[in-house]
Amino acid sequence: MSKYIFITGGVVSSLGKGITAASVGKLLESRGLKVTIIKCDPYINVDPGTMNPYQHGEVYVTDDGAETDLDLGHYERFTNAKLTRDNNITTGKIYYSVITKERAGHYLGKTVQIIPHITDEIKNGIKKVAAHQKVDVVIVEIGGTVGDIEGLPFLEAIRQLRLELGKDYAINIHVTLVPYIKSAGEIKTKPTQHSVGTLREIGIIPDIIACRTEKPLSKETREKIGLFCNVDTEAVIPVIDVKNIYEVPVVLKKECLDALIVRLLNLRCADSDLSVWENEVLKRLKQSSREVRIAVVGKYIALQDAYKSIYEALTHGAIANGVKLYIKKVDSEDIEKDGPEKHLSDVGGVLVPGGFGGRGMEGKIAAIRYAREKGMPFLGICLGMQMAAAEFARNVCGLSRANSTEFDKNTRYPVISLLEEQKKVKEMGGSMRLGAYECRINKDSKAYDAYRRETIFERHRHRYEFNNKYREVMKKNGLIFSGFHPKGDLVEMIELKTHPWFVACQFHPEFKSKPDKAHPLFKEFIKHSIT
Ligand code: GLN
C-alpha cells in the first residue's frame, strides 16, 4: 500500500512548494523508493491550457497529452516519476466529473454536496494515481495558500485521507515563509504561527514545517516555531535560499528531512545517496568558468515563469557542456522597434520558443533572419519552427509575406496552415495536437547527430503545421526536412544545409530535459553556441 505526503503552503504564494515536493521526491528516490507526485490546483479551469501565460506561466505537457501546471515540470526534472494527466487535479476537473455523474443519475436522488461528493472525488483522484502507478510514496502538493477559499475542499480531502489512513501512512508538511525584517534585524515567526493556526482550525496538524528563509534559523527560533506550532524542534526544517533550485535536495538532506520522513512513515529503504546529482549537476554548475550567451526571443519575456522549461533545458545543456549560462531575454517587439543587431550581436546563439497570437511575430522573424544570415546557432521550437519556415520562404525562396494562417488568413503563401484534424475542432480546451508522437529522423542530418537515433518520441502542443505544398520549393532552396511524423507525413524538424547549426522542431524538446540528462537538442545547441 502506498504512503502519502501532503504538502501545503502558507503565508505567501511562490514559496517554492513545487521545488520542495520535487526535492522530497528526489530524496526518497535516492533511497530506492518509487515515488509519484500529484499537483492539486484549486482553480476552476479544467486545466491551464486555456489560460494566458500572464495568468499561469508555462503550460507543461505530459507524454499522454495533458496540459498541466508547470510544477509537473519540476517533478519530472527532479525525479523519474512518469506523470500522466491524473497527476494534475483541478477544481474544474473534479466538478466536471461530479456534475457529469449527477446528470447521469449516479447519485441516486441524493443532494450533491462539497462534503462528501467533491471531497470523495478528490480522494479517489489521489488514490487512483497511487493504484495505477504502483509507488511506495505519493507526494501530493496542494496549490495556493492556506486560507484561500478555493483550496478548502482539497484541504478537507487530505484531512479525511490522513484520518482514514492513519499516521503511519500519511503525513503533512507545511511550507511557510520565515521573513527577515531588515529594519528590526530580526527573523519573524508570527506569520508561520498564524498560518499553522489556520491549518489547525480546519483540522490539519502538520508533522513537519519547512521554513523558507534567507538567513539561517537559530536553535531558539526553531524551538519557538516548534512550540507554537506543536511539532518537535527537529521537525522545523530550515530551507535556506539557494542560488540554484537543483541545490534544494541537498539542503533538505543536510537538514535530515528525508530521514525524518522515513521515520514518521515507517518506510523501509536504503540511506539517501545524492552523489550522482552532486557530481553530475551541482559540481558542474559551480565549476564552469566559460560562459555561453543565449538570446531567448519571445513575447512573454518579462514573465519569469512563461518559458520555465526552456530556461531549465538551456541550463541542462550548459551543465552537459561544462559552461556557465547567461540567458539574454529579448522581447521580440523590441526587435521590431530597434532591429536585431542591437539585441543579438553579443550572444552566441538564438532560441525562438513556442507561442500563440501575432504580437511580436515580425520581431521573431527578424531574429531568425539575423541568426540565419550571420551563421549564428539557432534553435526554433514550435512557433519558432513555424516562423523559421516563414522566414526562409520570404527571404530565401522569394515568397514575399509568406506566413502562417494563424496570423494572416489571406496570405498568398500559407507555408504554415491549420492541421487537417484541427479544422473540425470547435472547443478550445484540450483540443490541440497534444502529447508524445513519434518522429522519424533522417540519418544525414544535424538532428541525427544530436539524437543518434532514427526514431524519437517528443511532446507536442499546436494546431498549425508545415504546409507540405511548399516542401519542394523550400527543399530546392536549401531547407532540409530532417524529421517526420510517419502518419500523415507531418514535418517535425527542419534545418539548413549551409549553416553551422540551424535546427527547428515542431515539438517541445524542453519538456524532456533533465539536469543530469540534458536533452540532445539543447546539448548540441549550447555546444555550437559557445564562442
Ligand atoms: N501557435 C502555434 C500553433 O498552434 C504554435 C504553438 C506553440 O508554439 N506551442 O501551432
XYZ file of N, CA and C in Angstrom, residues 67-317:
753
model
N -2.421 19.024 -20.599
C -1.871 20.369 -20.399
C -1.946 20.616 -18.903
N -0.787 20.802 -18.273
C -0.768 20.776 -16.806
C -0.006 21.969 -16.228
N -0.044 22.014 -14.905
C 0.664 23.037 -14.166
C 2.179 22.878 -14.328
N 2.877 24.001 -14.296
C 4.328 23.925 -14.530
C 5.089 23.195 -13.414
N 4.455 23.020 -12.257
C 5.125 22.244 -11.207
C 5.388 20.802 -11.648
N 4.548 20.293 -12.536
C 4.792 18.926 -13.014
C 6.130 18.862 -13.754
N 6.521 19.993 -14.333
C 7.834 20.067 -14.969
C 8.941 19.866 -13.941
N 8.808 20.530 -12.800
C 9.804 20.328 -11.738
C 9.814 18.864 -11.300
N 8.633 18.290 -11.125
C 8.568 16.891 -10.659
C 9.316 15.979 -11.631
N 9.090 16.197 -12.937
C 9.740 15.304 -13.910
C 11.232 15.590 -14.029
N 11.626 16.822 -13.829
C 13.067 17.133 -13.926
C 13.848 16.575 -12.734
N 13.213 16.564 -11.555
C 13.920 16.102 -10.358
C 13.841 14.586 -10.159
N 12.744 13.979 -10.634
C 12.550 12.552 -10.331
C 12.381 11.753 -11.615
N 12.240 10.422 -11.439
C 11.980 9.567 -12.598
C 10.507 9.225 -12.718
N 9.675 9.889 -11.927
C 8.240 9.598 -11.967
C 7.708 9.845 -13.377
N 6.860 8.946 -13.830
C 6.238 9.094 -15.164
C 4.854 9.678 -14.925
N 4.720 10.957 -15.188
C 3.479 11.629 -14.845
C 2.456 11.545 -15.983
N 1.203 11.478 -15.583
C 0.119 11.409 -16.571
C -0.886 12.516 -16.263
N -1.973 12.537 -17.041
C -2.983 13.571 -16.817
C -3.583 13.470 -15.415
N -3.519 12.283 -14.824
C -4.094 12.124 -13.480
C -3.245 12.794 -12.401
N -2.015 13.170 -12.737
C -1.142 13.791 -11.742
C -1.426 15.277 -11.529
N -2.385 15.813 -12.269
C -2.774 17.211 -12.029
C -4.290 17.242 -11.825
N -4.700 17.476 -10.595
C -6.133 17.505 -10.268
C -6.538 18.963 -10.057
N -7.587 19.400 -10.763
C -8.032 20.785 -10.592
C -9.469 20.783 -10.078
N -9.885 21.908 -9.497
C -11.288 22.033 -9.100
C -12.179 21.820 -10.313
N -11.767 22.408 -11.449
C -12.565 22.271 -12.671
C -12.794 20.807 -13.030
N -11.736 20.015 -12.984
C -11.838 18.594 -13.333
C -12.785 17.865 -12.375
N -12.618 18.177 -11.090
C -13.408 17.499 -10.057
C -14.904 17.814 -10.241
N -15.222 19.098 -10.397
C -16.630 19.477 -10.556
C -17.204 18.925 -11.856
N -16.406 18.972 -12.904
C -16.839 18.463 -14.210
C -17.285 17.011 -14.064
N -16.465 16.260 -13.364
C -16.759 14.844 -13.204
C -17.983 14.626 -12.309
N -18.056 15.372 -11.209
C -19.194 15.205 -10.293
C -20.492 15.620 -10.986
N -20.462 16.723 -11.712
C -21.691 17.199 -12.374
C -22.102 16.226 -13.489
N -21.119 15.684 -14.204
C -21.445 14.690 -15.242
C -22.129 13.473 -14.608
N -21.592 13.041 -13.473
C -22.202 11.878 -12.787
C -23.610 12.223 -12.297
N -23.758 13.431 -11.796
C -25.077 13.850 -11.283
C -26.110 13.820 -12.405
N -25.709 14.338 -13.585
C -26.639 14.345 -14.717
C -26.978 12.931 -15.167
N -26.054 12.023 -14.943
C -26.293 10.633 -15.357
C -27.117 9.877 -14.308
N -27.440 10.551 -13.220
C -28.259 9.906 -12.190
C -27.464 9.044 -11.216
N -26.155 9.226 -11.231
C -25.265 8.398 -10.435
C -25.517 8.510 -8.924
N -25.993 9.668 -8.470
C -26.097 9.880 -7.017
C -27.440 9.452 -6.421
N -28.269 8.821 -7.234
C -29.488 8.162 -6.763
C -30.343 9.015 -5.824
N -30.664 10.204 -6.261
C -31.595 11.032 -5.506
C -31.007 11.850 -4.382
N -29.698 11.678 -4.146
C -29.083 12.433 -3.034
C -28.833 13.894 -3.422
N -28.738 14.763 -2.399
C -28.278 16.125 -2.624
C -26.767 16.047 -2.814
N -26.261 16.588 -3.904
C -24.816 16.502 -4.151
C -24.124 17.679 -3.471
N -23.143 17.381 -2.627
C -22.533 18.413 -1.785
C -21.002 18.372 -1.836
N -20.415 19.466 -1.325
C -18.939 19.510 -1.311
C -18.406 18.362 -0.452
N -18.980 18.248 0.753
C -18.673 17.062 1.560
C -19.942 16.215 1.570
N -19.950 14.984 1.130
C -18.791 14.159 0.792
C -18.462 14.062 -0.703
N -19.325 14.608 -1.592
C -19.157 14.210 -3.003
C -17.917 14.796 -3.661
N -17.697 16.115 -3.432
C -16.496 16.722 -4.030
C -15.242 16.163 -3.343
N -15.282 16.078 -2.038
C -14.084 15.564 -1.341
C -13.814 14.103 -1.703
N -14.868 13.306 -1.874
C -14.664 11.909 -2.293
C -14.008 11.855 -3.672
N -14.478 12.722 -4.554
C -13.933 12.743 -5.918
C -12.430 13.079 -5.867
N -12.064 14.030 -4.996
C -10.642 14.394 -4.859
C -9.856 13.198 -4.306
N -10.398 12.598 -3.250
C -9.684 11.464 -2.638
C -9.522 10.322 -3.640
N -10.582 10.060 -4.410
C -10.488 8.976 -5.406
C -9.455 9.301 -6.479
N -9.394 10.591 -6.846
C -8.405 11.007 -7.846
C -6.995 10.738 -7.341
N -6.762 11.025 -6.077
C -5.432 10.809 -5.489
C -5.139 9.305 -5.390
N -6.122 8.551 -4.901
C -5.902 7.102 -4.725
C -5.721 6.383 -6.053
N -6.396 6.904 -7.084
C -6.288 6.288 -8.417
C -4.835 6.336 -8.902
N -4.175 7.462 -8.667
C -2.772 7.588 -9.097
C -1.918 6.576 -8.342
N -2.169 6.481 -7.030
C -1.400 5.530 -6.217
C -1.588 4.118 -6.759
N -2.829 3.761 -7.084
C -3.122 2.397 -7.542
C -2.508 2.133 -8.917
N -2.636 3.091 -9.838
C -2.151 2.869 -11.205
C -0.640 2.875 -11.291
N -0.022 3.792 -10.552
C 1.426 3.957 -10.736
C 2.230 3.076 -9.775
N 1.538 2.373 -8.912
C 2.169 1.382 -8.014
C 3.465 1.902 -7.396
N 3.332 2.926 -6.577
C 4.515 3.546 -5.999
C 4.555 3.309 -4.494
N 5.727 3.534 -3.923
C 5.847 3.434 -2.462
C 5.272 4.683 -1.803
N 5.568 5.827 -2.418
C 5.141 7.084 -1.794
C 4.489 7.997 -2.840
N 3.317 8.526 -2.468
C 2.643 9.532 -3.301
C 2.801 10.874 -2.603
N 3.396 11.815 -3.293
C 3.521 13.167 -2.730
C 2.408 14.005 -3.358
N 1.643 14.681 -2.534
C 0.517 15.475 -3.048
C 0.724 16.930 -2.649
N 0.932 17.769 -3.645
C 1.096 19.194 -3.363
C -0.232 19.913 -3.585
N -0.673 20.646 -2.567
C -1.909 21.417 -2.701
C -1.527 22.848 -3.108
N -1.991 23.263 -4.272
C -1.644 24.601 -4.760
C -2.308 25.691 -3.937
N -1.818 26.899 -4.096
C -2.396 28.039 -3.377
C -1.873 28.108 -1.948
N -2.501 28.975 -1.177
C -2.040 29.239 0.179
C -3.169 28.915 1.142
N -2.807 28.355 2.297
C -3.827 28.037 3.302
C -4.608 29.308 3.644
N -5.947 29.179 3.640
C -6.773 30.363 3.878
C -7.517 30.778 2.615
N -7.055 30.302 1.448
C -7.789 30.597 0.205
C -9.116 29.832 0.223
N -10.187 30.499 -0.166
C -11.500 29.830 -0.205
C -11.447 28.616 -1.136
N -10.843 28.802 -2.319
C -10.853 27.733 -3.325
C -10.171 26.456 -2.842
N -9.205 26.614 -1.945
C -8.410 25.463 -1.549
C -9.095 24.573 -0.520
N -10.168 25.073 0.113
C -10.755 24.343 1.244
C -11.161 22.885 0.944
N -11.858 22.629 -0.175
C -12.233 21.225 -0.410
C -11.014 20.295 -0.504
N -9.915 20.787 -1.055
C -8.714 19.955 -1.152
C -8.132 19.685 0.237
N -8.107 20.735 1.066
C -7.562 20.556 2.411
C -8.450 19.601 3.209
N -9.772 19.744 3.033
C -10.693 18.838 3.728
C -10.455 17.398 3.251
N -10.227 17.233 1.958
C -9.997 15.886 1.421
C -8.732 15.266 2.019
N -7.664 16.054 2.146
C -6.432 15.453 2.696
C -6.563 15.247 4.215
N -7.381 16.080 4.840
C -7.632 15.846 6.280
C -8.305 14.483 6.452
N -9.337 14.235 5.618
C -10.051 12.955 5.718
C -9.126 11.781 5.393
N -8.316 11.960 4.368
C -7.425 10.866 3.946
C -6.460 10.484 5.057
N -5.912 11.486 5.697
C -4.959 11.222 6.778
C -5.650 10.458 7.915
N -6.905 10.859 8.199
C -7.658 10.188 9.258
C -7.933 8.733 8.886
N -8.333 8.534 7.616
C -8.628 7.170 7.155
C -7.390 6.286 7.178
N -6.263 6.859 6.732
C -5.071 6.039 6.518
C -4.267 5.837 7.795
N -4.333 6.791 8.690
C -3.534 6.706 9.921
C -2.174 7.336 9.735
N -1.521 7.663 10.846
C -0.314 8.488 10.753
C 0.910 7.748 10.219
N 0.867 6.417 10.197
C 1.980 5.672 9.590
C 1.910 5.723 8.066
N 0.758 6.120 7.562
C 0.549 6.068 6.121
C 0.450 7.442 5.468
N 0.286 8.478 6.294
C 0.149 9.810 5.694
C 0.702 10.867 6.637
N 1.487 11.787 6.084
C 1.974 12.906 6.895
C 1.745 14.221 6.155
N 1.742 15.284 6.944
C 1.558 16.620 6.366
C 2.839 17.433 6.531
N 3.250 18.056 5.430
C 4.358 19.015 5.508
C 3.788 20.385 5.155
N 4.027 21.350 6.003
C 3.542 22.701 5.718
C 4.753 23.583 5.395
N 4.710 24.212 4.228
C 5.828 25.077 3.819
C 5.437 26.530 4.109
N 6.264 27.221 4.873
C 5.921 28.621 5.197
C 7.125 29.528 4.934
N 6.872 30.809 5.116
C 7.952 31.786 4.987
C 8.291 32.325 6.377
N 9.576 32.349 6.693
C 10.010 32.978 7.945
C 10.815 34.216 7.532
N 10.146 35.357 7.492
C 10.812 36.527 6.916
C 11.849 37.147 7.847
N 12.843 37.771 7.231
C 13.838 38.537 7.979
C 13.482 40.008 7.800
N 13.210 40.686 8.894
C 12.835 42.099 8.800
C 14.099 42.934 8.991
N 14.523 43.541 7.900
C 15.811 44.241 7.882
C 15.890 45.329 8.944
N 14.850 46.180 8.995
C 14.918 47.336 9.902
C 15.031 46.883 11.361
N 14.407 45.754 11.680
C 14.484 45.267 13.067
C 15.674 44.331 13.257
N 16.258 43.894 12.145
C 17.368 42.931 12.214
C 16.919 41.609 12.824
N 15.660 41.247 12.584
C 15.124 40.051 13.248
C 14.390 39.128 12.286
N 14.406 37.860 12.663
C 13.625 36.862 11.940
C 12.264 36.747 12.619
N 11.201 36.695 11.843
C 9.858 36.708 12.439
C 9.131 35.371 12.252
N 8.630 34.833 13.339
C 7.949 33.532 13.266
C 6.421 33.666 13.258
N 5.934 34.884 13.516
C 4.479 35.053 13.669
C 3.679 34.612 12.437
N 4.097 35.000 11.200
C 3.293 34.548 10.053
C 3.163 33.024 10.017
N 4.234 32.330 10.392
C 4.182 30.859 10.406
C 3.181 30.375 11.453
N 3.244 30.989 12.622
C 2.291 30.591 13.673
C 0.859 30.768 13.188
N 0.598 31.918 12.527
C -0.767 32.177 12.066
C -1.200 31.184 10.999
N -0.264 30.887 10.110
C -0.686 30.002 9.024
C -0.897 28.579 9.542
N -0.086 28.148 10.487
C -0.327 26.825 11.079
C -1.633 26.856 11.875
N -1.915 28.000 12.537
C -3.176 28.162 13.265
C -4.368 27.962 12.323
N -4.288 28.576 11.131
C -5.381 28.451 10.145
C -5.544 26.987 9.723
N -4.428 26.316 9.537
C -4.486 24.888 9.156
C -5.168 24.072 10.249
N -4.796 24.367 11.495
C -5.346 23.570 12.600
C -6.841 23.819 12.774
N -7.288 25.038 12.446
C -8.733 25.325 12.516
C -9.532 24.387 11.629
N -8.928 23.979 10.506
C -9.673 23.071 9.629
C -9.249 21.620 9.855
N -8.565 21.390 10.940
C -8.324 20.015 11.361
C -7.052 19.378 10.842
N -6.176 20.184 10.238
C -4.918 19.601 9.749
C -3.784 19.989 10.686
N -3.085 18.984 11.178
C -1.959 19.261 12.070
C -0.682 18.877 11.335
N 0.163 19.858 11.037
C 1.377 19.486 10.299
C 2.329 18.639 11.132
N 2.989 17.699 10.456
C 4.013 16.885 11.131
C 5.377 17.525 10.963
N 5.518 18.250 9.866
C 6.805 18.885 9.561
C 6.518 20.302 9.062
N 7.339 21.258 9.503
C 7.195 22.617 8.974
C 8.488 22.977 8.246
N 8.353 23.220 6.960
C 9.530 23.604 6.166
C 9.527 25.124 6.055
N 10.563 25.761 6.573
C 10.566 27.224 6.665
C 11.482 27.828 5.607
N 10.889 28.479 4.617
C 11.702 29.209 3.650
C 12.291 30.430 4.340
N 13.601 30.599 4.210
C 14.244 31.693 4.928
C 15.492 32.170 4.196
N 15.784 33.466 4.310
C 17.025 33.942 3.674
C 18.202 33.886 4.624
N 17.933 33.790 5.939
C 19.010 33.691 6.947
C 18.894 32.334 7.653
N 20.003 31.810 8.156
C 19.910 30.555 8.907
C 18.997 30.742 10.132
N 18.283 29.705 10.501
C 17.418 29.796 11.681
C 18.186 29.316 12.906
N 18.156 30.112 13.981
C 18.852 29.699 15.205
C 18.064 28.578 15.874
N 18.734 27.932 16.822
C 18.079 26.851 17.571
C 16.844 27.407 18.288
N 16.993 28.633 18.832
C 15.877 29.239 19.586
C 14.672 29.461 18.667
N 14.959 29.948 17.451
C 13.845 30.184 16.511
C 13.143 28.873 16.188
N 13.925 27.839 15.964
C 13.316 26.538 15.636
C 12.486 26.027 16.814
N 13.044 26.220 18.007
C 12.296 25.769 19.208
C 10.986 26.535 19.343
N 11.081 27.846 19.066
C 9.885 28.681 19.199
C 8.802 28.254 18.198
N 9.223 28.052 16.948
C 8.246 27.610 15.937
C 7.667 26.261 16.358
N 8.535 25.375 16.814
C 8.085 24.048 17.251
C 7.044 24.154 18.362
N 7.342 24.994 19.348
C 6.445 25.136 20.500
C 5.082 25.693 20.079
N 5.120 26.781 19.306
C 3.858 27.423 18.933
C 3.067 26.621 17.896
N 3.774 25.815 17.143
C 3.085 25.095 16.061
C 2.891 23.618 16.399
N 3.289 23.240 17.590
C 3.025 21.884 18.075
C 3.753 20.789 17.285
N 5.003 21.068 16.901
C 5.826 19.997 16.308
C 7.177 19.950 17.038
N 7.880 18.833 16.913
C 9.215 18.738 17.517
C 10.153 19.741 16.851
N 11.152 20.185 17.603
C 12.127 21.131 17.033
C 12.778 20.526 15.792
N 13.062 19.238 15.826
C 13.733 18.603 14.673
C 12.828 18.547 13.444
N 11.526 18.772 13.657
C 10.605 18.776 12.514
C 10.408 20.188 11.959
N 11.145 21.145 12.511
C 11.158 22.500 11.937
C 12.387 22.557 11.030
N 12.140 22.487 9.741
C 13.247 22.342 8.785
C 13.517 23.682 8.090
N 14.696 24.255 8.305
C 15.001 25.499 7.576
C 15.316 25.181 6.101
N 14.694 25.926 5.212
C 15.017 25.765 3.786
C 15.576 27.102 3.330
N 16.876 27.203 3.458
C 17.530 28.484 3.194
C 17.609 28.749 1.683
N 17.496 30.027 1.301
C 17.567 30.394 -0.127
C 18.867 29.875 -0.742
N 18.753 29.350 -1.945
C 19.954 28.881 -2.651
C 20.012 29.549 -4.017
N 21.211 29.515 -4.603
C 21.380 30.161 -5.907
C 20.635 29.406 -6.989
N 20.719 28.071 -6.894
C 20.145 27.260 -7.948
C 19.173 26.231 -7.363
N 18.023 26.085 -7.989
C 16.994 25.185 -7.443
C 17.493 23.752 -7.274
N 18.485 23.347 -8.084
C 18.934 21.958 -8.009
C 19.729 21.668 -6.728
N 20.009 22.733 -5.971
C 20.682 22.534 -4.677
C 19.694 22.140 -3.576
N 18.407 22.360 -3.811
C 17.427 22.160 -2.731
C 17.436 20.728 -2.147
N 17.481 19.679 -2.982
C 17.509 18.345 -2.363
C 18.686 18.180 -1.384
N 19.812 18.774 -1.735
C 20.994 18.643 -0.875
C 20.780 19.407 0.445
N 20.183 20.594 0.329
C 19.885 21.386 1.535
C 18.941 20.598 2.446
N 17.917 20.002 1.856
C 16.935 19.263 2.655
C 17.557 18.016 3.275
N 18.471 17.413 2.541
C 19.139 16.225 3.102
C 19.984 16.620 4.309
N 20.696 17.735 4.170
C 21.534 18.212 5.279
C 20.698 18.464 6.532
N 19.471 18.914 6.315
C 18.582 19.176 7.453
C 17.841 17.904 7.893
N 18.224 16.773 7.307
C 17.679 15.454 7.678
C 16.187 15.314 7.421
N 15.657 16.043 6.445
C 14.223 15.945 6.171
C 13.841 14.534 5.725
N 14.664 13.944 4.859
C 14.283 12.613 4.359
C 14.331 11.564 5.469
N 15.319 11.691 6.346
C 15.407 10.737 7.458
C 14.165 10.848 8.342
N 13.724 12.066 8.557
C 12.538 12.292 9.383
C 11.294 11.687 8.719
N 11.161 11.911 7.416
C 10.006 11.352 6.685
C 10.019 9.826 6.785
N 11.192 9.252 6.578
C 11.325 7.794 6.617
C 10.883 7.271 7.979
N 11.281 7.993 9.021
C 10.925 7.563 10.374
C 9.417 7.723 10.618
N 8.881 8.870 10.252
C 7.457 9.114 10.511
C 6.569 8.127 9.757
N 6.965 7.828 8.529
C 6.118 6.945 7.716
C 6.531 5.480 7.838
N 7.556 5.261 8.664
C 7.984 3.887 8.866
C 8.336 3.199 7.547
N 9.125 3.874 6.736
C 9.458 3.339 5.417
C 10.685 2.452 5.518
N 10.663 1.354 4.778
C 11.857 0.526 4.755
C 12.646 0.843 3.483
N 13.846 1.386 3.663
C 14.611 1.790 2.478
C 16.081 2.007 2.833
N 16.877 2.239 1.791
C 18.318 2.461 1.987
C 18.567 3.906 2.441
N 19.823 4.207 2.713
C 20.194 5.603 3.004
C 20.113 6.413 1.717
N 19.948 7.721 1.876
C 19.879 8.520 0.651
C 21.281 8.719 0.076
N 21.328 8.764 -1.244
C 22.606 8.925 -1.910
C 22.422 9.905 -3.067
N 22.939 11.112 -2.869
C 22.782 12.133 -3.915
C 24.090 12.352 -4.665
N 25.013 11.384 -4.570
C 26.353 11.653 -5.105
C 26.338 11.930 -6.617
N 25.507 11.191 -7.351
C 25.466 11.418 -8.802
C 24.963 12.838 -9.076
N 23.896 13.187 -8.410
C 23.305 14.532 -8.540
C 24.349 15.592 -8.187
N 25.068 15.351 -7.099
C 26.074 16.345 -6.674
C 27.218 16.450 -7.675
N 27.645 15.307 -8.204
C 28.774 15.340 -9.136
C 28.377 15.775 -10.533
N 27.247 15.235 -10.998
C 26.866 15.479 -12.394
C 26.158 16.821 -12.585
N 25.538 17.320 -11.522
C 24.760 18.546 -11.682
C 25.408 19.707 -10.913
N 25.461 19.576 -9.593
C 25.866 20.733 -8.781
C 27.325 21.126 -8.989
N 28.210 20.140 -8.993
C 29.634 20.457 -9.165
C 29.864 21.142 -10.499
N 29.233 20.597 -11.521
C 29.397 21.150 -12.865
C 28.830 22.562 -12.955
N 27.740 22.784 -12.246
C 27.138 24.125 -12.235
C 28.105 25.143 -11.647
N 28.793 24.709 -10.578
C 29.676 25.640 -9.870
C 31.026 25.786 -10.541
N 31.511 24.688 -11.128
C 32.887 24.719 -11.636
C 33.054 25.455 -12.958
N 31.973 25.481 -13.740
C 32.122 26.019 -15.088
C 32.571 27.480 -15.057
N 33.577 27.800 -15.852
C 34.047 29.187 -15.861
C 33.744 29.863 -17.195
N 33.804 29.080 -18.277
C 33.474 29.684 -19.582
C 31.986 29.970 -19.645
N 31.649 31.008 -20.400
C 30.245 31.405 -20.457
C 29.670 31.194 -21.851
N 28.399 30.803 -21.891
C 27.700 30.792 -23.171
C 26.530 31.761 -23.052
N 26.343 32.570 -24.091
C 25.267 33.573 -24.041
C 24.195 33.218 -25.060
N 22.994 33.037 -24.559
C 21.890 32.647 -25.432
C 20.785 33.691 -25.343
N 20.306 34.134 -26.504
C 19.148 35.024 -26.506
C 17.884 34.197 -26.685
N 16.926 34.398 -25.795
C 15.608 33.801 -25.973
C 14.696 34.938 -26.434
N 14.177 34.796 -27.654
C 13.385 35.880 -28.243
C 11.907 35.485 -28.221
N 11.163 36.133 -27.317
C 9.745 35.787 -27.196
C 8.944 37.005 -26.806
N 7.644 36.769 -26.550
C 6.849 37.938 -26.174
C 6.457 37.945 -24.704
N 6.737 36.861 -23.975
C 6.421 36.837 -22.544
C 7.705 36.899 -21.713
N 8.644 37.714 -22.187
C 9.969 37.756 -21.607
C 9.958 38.320 -20.185
N 9.044 39.281 -19.950
C 9.005 39.930 -18.636
C 8.571 38.948 -17.552
N 7.995 37.848 -17.970
C 7.411 36.914 -17.014
C 8.385 35.783 -16.707
N 8.731 35.628 -15.451
C 9.671 34.590 -15.014
C 9.293 33.194 -15.481
N 7.970 32.900 -15.358
C 7.529 31.511 -15.481
C 7.085 31.086 -16.876
N 7.007 32.060 -17.806
C 6.382 31.732 -19.087
C 7.195 30.721 -19.903
N 8.511 30.779 -19.793
C 9.351 29.856 -20.569
C 10.187 28.981 -19.627
N 9.573 28.602 -18.510
C 10.282 27.869 -17.452
C 11.098 26.681 -17.995
N 10.441 25.771 -18.689
C 11.142 24.554 -19.127
C 12.243 24.880 -20.133
N 12.047 25.941 -20.922
C 13.080 26.355 -21.884
C 14.329 26.798 -21.111
N 14.126 27.661 -20.121
C 15.273 28.154 -19.351
C 15.978 26.990 -18.642
N 15.181 26.061 -18.110
C 15.796 24.913 -17.420
C 16.568 24.049 -18.415
N 15.965 23.783 -19.568
C 16.629 22.919 -20.546
C 17.929 23.563 -21.046
N 17.944 24.886 -21.177
C 19.193 25.569 -21.560
C 20.235 25.370 -20.465
N 19.792 25.478 -19.211
C 20.708 25.239 -18.083
C 21.287 23.831 -18.169
N 20.433 22.857 -18.481
C 20.917 21.467 -18.572
C 21.948 21.332 -19.698
N 21.671 22.009 -20.810
C 22.614 21.973 -21.938
C 23.952 22.552 -21.529
